[in-house]
GROMACS .gro file of N, CA and C in nm:
model
  297
    1GLN      N    1   0.083  -0.119   0.001
    1GLN     CA    2  -0.002  -0.001  -0.001
    1GLN      C    3   0.089   0.126   0.000
    2HIS      N    4   0.046   0.228  -0.073
    2HIS     CA    5   0.121   0.353  -0.084
    2HIS      C    6   0.249   0.337  -0.160
    3VAL      N    7   0.271   0.228  -0.232
    3VAL     CA    8   0.390   0.210  -0.310
    3VAL      C    9   0.355   0.175  -0.449
    4ASP      N   10   0.401   0.256  -0.542
    4ASP     CA   11   0.385   0.234  -0.686
    4ASP      C   12   0.515   0.272  -0.757
    5VAL      N   13   0.599   0.179  -0.773
    5VAL     CA   14   0.731   0.205  -0.832
    5VAL      C   15   0.719   0.210  -0.985
    6GLN      N   16   0.744   0.333  -1.036
    6GLN     CA   17   0.744   0.354  -1.178
    6GLN      C   18   0.879   0.402  -1.234
    7ASN      N   19   0.962   0.440  -1.143
    7ASN     CA   20   1.093   0.497  -1.183
    7ASN      C   21   1.189   0.484  -1.066
    8PHE      N   22   1.314   0.538  -1.086
    8PHE     CA   23   1.413   0.541  -0.982
    8PHE      C   24   1.426   0.673  -0.912
    9SER      N   25   1.325   0.757  -0.927
    9SER     CA   26   1.337   0.893  -0.863
    9SER      C   27   1.213   0.914  -0.773
   10GLY      N   28   1.109   0.973  -0.826
   10GLY     CA   29   0.994   1.008  -0.745
   10GLY      C   30   0.926   0.897  -0.676
   11SER      N   31   0.928   0.776  -0.735
   11SER     CA   32   0.864   0.658  -0.672
   11SER      C   33   0.928   0.619  -0.538
   12TRP      N   34   1.044   0.673  -0.515
   12TRP     CA   35   1.120   0.627  -0.395
   12TRP      C   36   1.124   0.750  -0.290
   13GLY      N   37   1.052   0.857  -0.321
   13GLY     CA   38   1.057   0.978  -0.241
   13GLY      C   39   1.007   0.973  -0.100
   14SER      N   40   0.912   0.881  -0.069
   14SER     CA   41   0.861   0.878   0.069
   14SER      C   42   0.938   0.780   0.154
   15GLY      N   43   1.023   0.701   0.094
   15GLY     CA   44   1.096   0.598   0.164
   15GLY      C   45   1.022   0.464   0.174
   16LEU      N   46   0.892   0.465   0.139
   16LEU     CA   47   0.810   0.347   0.155
   16LEU      C   48   0.853   0.235   0.056
   17ALA      N   49   0.899   0.275  -0.064
   17ALA     CA   50   0.942   0.172  -0.160
   17ALA      C   51   1.061   0.099  -0.108
   18PHE      N   52   1.159   0.168  -0.041
   18PHE     CA   53   1.268   0.101   0.019
   18PHE      C   54   1.219   0.008   0.132
   19CYS      N   55   1.125   0.056   0.210
   19CYS     CA   56   1.072  -0.029   0.320
   19CYS      C   57   1.000  -0.147   0.265
   20ALA      N   58   0.918  -0.130   0.162
   20ALA     CA   59   0.841  -0.243   0.105
   20ALA      C   60   0.941  -0.348   0.048
   21LEU      N   61   1.045  -0.303  -0.020
   21LEU     CA   62   1.145  -0.398  -0.076
   21LEU      C   63   1.206  -0.480   0.040
   22LEU      N   64   1.251  -0.412   0.141
   22LEU     CA   65   1.315  -0.481   0.250
   22LEU      C   66   1.220  -0.568   0.329
   23HIS      N   67   1.094  -0.516   0.347
   23HIS     CA   68   0.998  -0.597   0.417
   23HIS      C   69   0.963  -0.730   0.344
   24SER      N   70   0.972  -0.732   0.214
   24SER     CA   71   0.945  -0.850   0.136
   24SER      C   72   1.052  -0.959   0.165
   25PHE      N   73   1.170  -0.920   0.201
   25PHE     CA   74   1.279  -1.016   0.235
   25PHE      C   75   1.286  -1.043   0.388
   26PHE      N   76   1.249  -0.941   0.467
   26PHE     CA   77   1.259  -0.950   0.614
   26PHE      C   78   1.128  -0.907   0.676
   27PRO      N   79   1.019  -0.985   0.662
   27PRO     CA   80   0.891  -0.944   0.709
   27PRO      C   81   0.879  -0.929   0.857
   28ASP      N   82   0.972  -0.992   0.932
   28ASP     CA   83   0.965  -0.980   1.080
   28ASP      C   84   1.048  -0.860   1.131
   29ALA      N   85   1.113  -0.784   1.039
   29ALA     CA   86   1.193  -0.668   1.082
   29ALA      C   87   1.112  -0.550   1.133
   30PHE      N   88   0.995  -0.527   1.077
   30PHE     CA   89   0.910  -0.415   1.116
   30PHE      C   90   0.772  -0.435   1.061
   31ASP      N   91   0.676  -0.355   1.111
   31ASP     CA   92   0.540  -0.361   1.074
   31ASP      C   93   0.514  -0.263   0.956
   32PHE      N   94   0.517  -0.312   0.832
   32PHE     CA   95   0.505  -0.225   0.718
   32PHE      C   96   0.373  -0.153   0.715
   33ALA      N   97   0.265  -0.215   0.759
   33ALA     CA   98   0.133  -0.153   0.754
   33ALA      C   99   0.126  -0.035   0.846
   34ALA      N  100   0.212  -0.020   0.945
   34ALA     CA  101   0.206   0.094   1.037
   34ALA      C  102   0.282   0.216   0.983
   35LEU      N  103   0.352   0.205   0.874
   35LEU     CA  104   0.433   0.317   0.819
   35LEU      C  105   0.343   0.414   0.746
   36GLU      N  106   0.381   0.542   0.754
   36GLU     CA  107   0.306   0.652   0.688
   36GLU      C  108   0.393   0.716   0.582
   37PRO      N  109   0.336   0.749   0.462
   37PRO     CA  110   0.412   0.812   0.360
   37PRO      C  111   0.466   0.945   0.398
   38SER      N  112   0.404   1.016   0.486
   38SER     CA  113   0.450   1.147   0.529
   38SER      C  114   0.570   1.145   0.619
   39ALA      N  115   0.597   1.031   0.680
   39ALA     CA  116   0.711   1.016   0.776
   39ALA      C  117   0.838   0.977   0.697
   40ARG      N  118   0.878   1.062   0.607
   40ARG     CA  119   0.987   1.031   0.515
   40ARG      C  120   1.114   0.999   0.589
   41ARG      N  121   1.152   1.078   0.682
   41ARG     CA  122   1.275   1.063   0.756
   41ARG      C  123   1.277   0.929   0.832
   42ASP      N  124   1.170   0.900   0.898
   42ASP     CA  125   1.156   0.772   0.967
   42ASP      C  126   1.162   0.654   0.874
   43ASN      N  127   1.097   0.664   0.761
   43ASN     CA  128   1.093   0.555   0.661
   43ASN      C  129   1.231   0.527   0.606
   44PHE      N  130   1.306   0.632   0.568
   44PHE     CA  131   1.439   0.612   0.517
   44PHE      C  132   1.532   0.558   0.621
   45ALA      N  133   1.520   0.609   0.744
   45ALA     CA  134   1.608   0.558   0.853
   45ALA      C  135   1.580   0.410   0.877
   46LEU      N  136   1.452   0.372   0.880
   46LEU     CA  137   1.415   0.231   0.903
   46LEU      C  138   1.468   0.147   0.791
   47ALA      N  139   1.448   0.184   0.664
   47ALA     CA  140   1.490   0.107   0.551
   47ALA      C  141   1.642   0.087   0.550
   48PHE      N  142   1.714   0.202   0.563
   48PHE     CA  143   1.861   0.190   0.556
   48PHE      C  144   1.918   0.112   0.671
   49ALA      N  145   1.864   0.126   0.792
   49ALA     CA  146   1.910   0.050   0.909
   49ALA      C  147   1.882  -0.098   0.887
   50THR      N  148   1.764  -0.129   0.835
   50THR     CA  149   1.728  -0.273   0.813
   50THR      C  150   1.817  -0.332   0.706
   51ALA      N  151   1.844  -0.259   0.600
   51ALA     CA  152   1.930  -0.308   0.492
   51ALA      C  153   2.070  -0.335   0.544
   52GLU      N  154   2.121  -0.245   0.630
   52GLU     CA  155   2.256  -0.263   0.686
   52GLU      C  156   2.261  -0.383   0.781
   53GLU      N  157   2.165  -0.388   0.871
   53GLU     CA  158   2.163  -0.491   0.974
   53GLU      C  159   2.129  -0.625   0.924
   54ARG      N  160   2.026  -0.638   0.838
   54ARG     CA  161   1.980  -0.768   0.795
   54ARG      C  162   2.047  -0.820   0.666
   55ALA      N  163   2.076  -0.729   0.577
   55ALA     CA  164   2.134  -0.769   0.447
   55ALA      C  165   2.286  -0.742   0.434
   56GLY      N  166   2.337  -0.665   0.529
   56GLY     CA  167   2.477  -0.628   0.518
   56GLY      C  168   2.506  -0.527   0.410
   57CYS      N  169   2.403  -0.446   0.381
   57CYS     CA  170   2.420  -0.350   0.274
   57CYS      C  171   2.490  -0.219   0.323
   58ALA      N  172   2.593  -0.182   0.250
   58ALA     CA  173   2.665  -0.061   0.290
   58ALA      C  174   2.570   0.063   0.289
   59PRO      N  175   2.589   0.150   0.382
   59PRO     CA  176   2.503   0.271   0.385
   59PRO      C  177   2.548   0.374   0.282
   60LEU      N  178   2.508   0.349   0.159
   60LEU     CA  179   2.546   0.435   0.048
   60LEU      C  180   2.468   0.570   0.045
   61LEU      N  181   2.347   0.570   0.105
   61LEU     CA  182   2.263   0.688   0.101
   61LEU      C  183   2.248   0.741   0.244
   62GLU      N  184   2.239   0.867   0.261
   62GLU     CA  185   2.221   0.929   0.390
   62GLU      C  186   2.074   0.976   0.402
   63VAL      N  187   2.017   0.951   0.517
   63VAL     CA  188   1.878   0.990   0.541
   63VAL      C  189   1.858   1.138   0.519
   64GLU      N  190   1.947   1.223   0.568
   64GLU     CA  191   1.936   1.364   0.556
   64GLU      C  192   1.940   1.409   0.409
   65ASP      N  193   2.018   1.347   0.328
   65ASP     CA  194   2.026   1.376   0.184
   65ASP      C  195   1.888   1.339   0.117
   66MET      N  196   1.829   1.234   0.157
   66MET     CA  197   1.706   1.187   0.096
   66MET      C  198   1.591   1.279   0.131
   67VAL      N  199   1.588   1.325   0.253
   67VAL     CA  200   1.478   1.412   0.293
   67VAL      C  201   1.493   1.555   0.249
   68ARG      N  202   1.620   1.593   0.224
   68ARG     CA  203   1.648   1.727   0.177
   68ARG      C  204   1.596   1.752   0.036
   69LEU      N  205   1.597   1.647  -0.044
   69LEU     CA  206   1.549   1.656  -0.182
   69LEU      C  207   1.404   1.612  -0.197
   70PRO      N  208   1.319   1.690  -0.261
   70PRO     CA  209   1.180   1.647  -0.278
   70PRO      C  210   1.171   1.522  -0.369
   71VAL      N  211   1.263   1.515  -0.466
   71VAL     CA  212   1.264   1.393  -0.554
   71VAL      C  213   1.406   1.338  -0.541
   72PRO      N  214   1.427   1.212  -0.501
   72PRO     CA  215   1.555   1.154  -0.495
   72PRO      C  216   1.626   1.147  -0.634
   73ASP      N  217   1.758   1.155  -0.633
   73ASP     CA  218   1.836   1.139  -0.753
   73ASP      C  219   1.829   0.998  -0.799
   74ALA      N  220   1.782   0.977  -0.926
   74ALA     CA  221   1.764   0.844  -0.982
   74ALA      C  222   1.892   0.758  -0.983
   75LYS      N  223   2.006   0.819  -1.011
   75LYS     CA  224   2.129   0.742  -1.011
   75LYS      C  225   2.163   0.691  -0.873
   76CYS      N  226   2.144   0.771  -0.774
   76CYS     CA  227   2.169   0.733  -0.634
   76CYS      C  228   2.080   0.619  -0.589
   77VAL      N  229   1.952   0.630  -0.620
   77VAL     CA  230   1.859   0.522  -0.583
   77VAL      C  231   1.894   0.396  -0.658
   78TYR      N  232   1.917   0.407  -0.786
   78TYR     CA  233   1.955   0.288  -0.867
   78TYR      C  234   2.081   0.220  -0.809
   79THR      N  235   2.184   0.297  -0.780
   79THR     CA  236   2.306   0.239  -0.722
   79THR      C  237   2.278   0.168  -0.591
   80TYR      N  238   2.195   0.230  -0.507
   80TYR     CA  239   2.160   0.169  -0.375
   80TYR      C  240   2.087   0.037  -0.394
   81VAL      N  241   1.989   0.036  -0.483
   81VAL     CA  242   1.911  -0.085  -0.507
   81VAL      C  243   1.996  -0.190  -0.564
   82GLN      N  244   2.087  -0.159  -0.652
   82GLN     CA  245   2.183  -0.251  -0.709
   82GLN      C  246   2.273  -0.314  -0.601
   83GLU      N  247   2.322  -0.226  -0.510
   83GLU     CA  248   2.399  -0.281  -0.397
   83GLU      C  249   2.320  -0.372  -0.305
   84LEU      N  250   2.198  -0.333  -0.280
   84LEU     CA  251   2.110  -0.418  -0.197
   84LEU      C  252   2.088  -0.553  -0.265
   85TYR      N  253   2.061  -0.553  -0.394
   85TYR     CA  254   2.047  -0.676  -0.471
   85TYR      C  255   2.173  -0.766  -0.454
   86ARG      N  256   2.294  -0.702  -0.470
   86ARG     CA  257   2.415  -0.776  -0.459
   86ARG      C  258   2.429  -0.838  -0.323
   87CYS      N  259   2.391  -0.766  -0.220
   87CYS     CA  260   2.397  -0.820  -0.080
   87CYS      C  261   2.296  -0.932  -0.061
   88LEU      N  262   2.178  -0.919  -0.115
   88LEU     CA  263   2.076  -1.023  -0.099
   88LEU      C  264   2.117  -1.151  -0.173
   89VAL      N  265   2.182  -1.135  -0.288
   89VAL     CA  266   2.234  -1.252  -0.360
   89VAL      C  267   2.346  -1.316  -0.278
   90ALA      N  268   2.431  -1.239  -0.222
   90ALA     CA  269   2.543  -1.296  -0.138
   90ALA      C  270   2.492  -1.371  -0.017
   91LYS      N  271   2.379  -1.328   0.034
   91LYS     CA  272   2.317  -1.396   0.155
   91LYS      C  273   2.230  -1.517   0.111
   92GLY      N  274   2.221  -1.540  -0.027
   92GLY     CA  275   2.137  -1.650  -0.071
   92GLY      C  276   1.987  -1.625  -0.069
   93LEU      N  277   1.951  -1.499  -0.057
   93LEU     CA  278   1.807  -1.465  -0.049
   93LEU      C  279   1.745  -1.440  -0.186
   94VAL      N  280   1.831  -1.420  -0.288
   94VAL     CA  281   1.790  -1.402  -0.425
   94VAL      C  282   1.863  -1.503  -0.507
   95LYS      N  283   1.794  -1.582  -0.586
   95LYS     CA  284   1.856  -1.679  -0.676
   95LYS      C  285   1.882  -1.618  -0.809
   96THR      N  286   1.999  -1.646  -0.863
   96THR     CA  287   2.031  -1.598  -0.998
   96THR      C  288   2.058  -1.717  -1.086
   97LYS      N  289   2.041  -1.693  -1.218
   97LYS     CA  290   2.073  -1.796  -1.315
   97LYS      C  291   2.219  -1.800  -1.340
   98LYS      N  292   2.270  -1.922  -1.344
   98LYS     CA  293   2.416  -1.938  -1.381
   98LYS      C  294   2.425  -1.931  -1.528
   99ARG      N  295   2.527  -1.858  -1.577
   99ARG     CA  296   2.542  -1.843  -1.717
   99ARG      C  297   2.640  -1.945  -1.774
   0.00000   0.00000   0.00000
């Protein structure tokens, strides 16, 4: 709910897309239904902390940078999602095809 990812910029502006992505892999980490789109700072902080603690994802994005901008930078979001994917693969939580 409240998440409609259409791009790597505005779709990630409330922090809920990051939370939804992480919640799909770590449903016991937090109550996604209790999150509010208007609580951007809290959403980003929760997502980034969960990614670091549960997936071992490097903190490539800063909460303050994300809330300072009304629309996140697409390249920054893409890089972070790519790093999160790499960490999830390393933990065996995402299966990839062998080439």
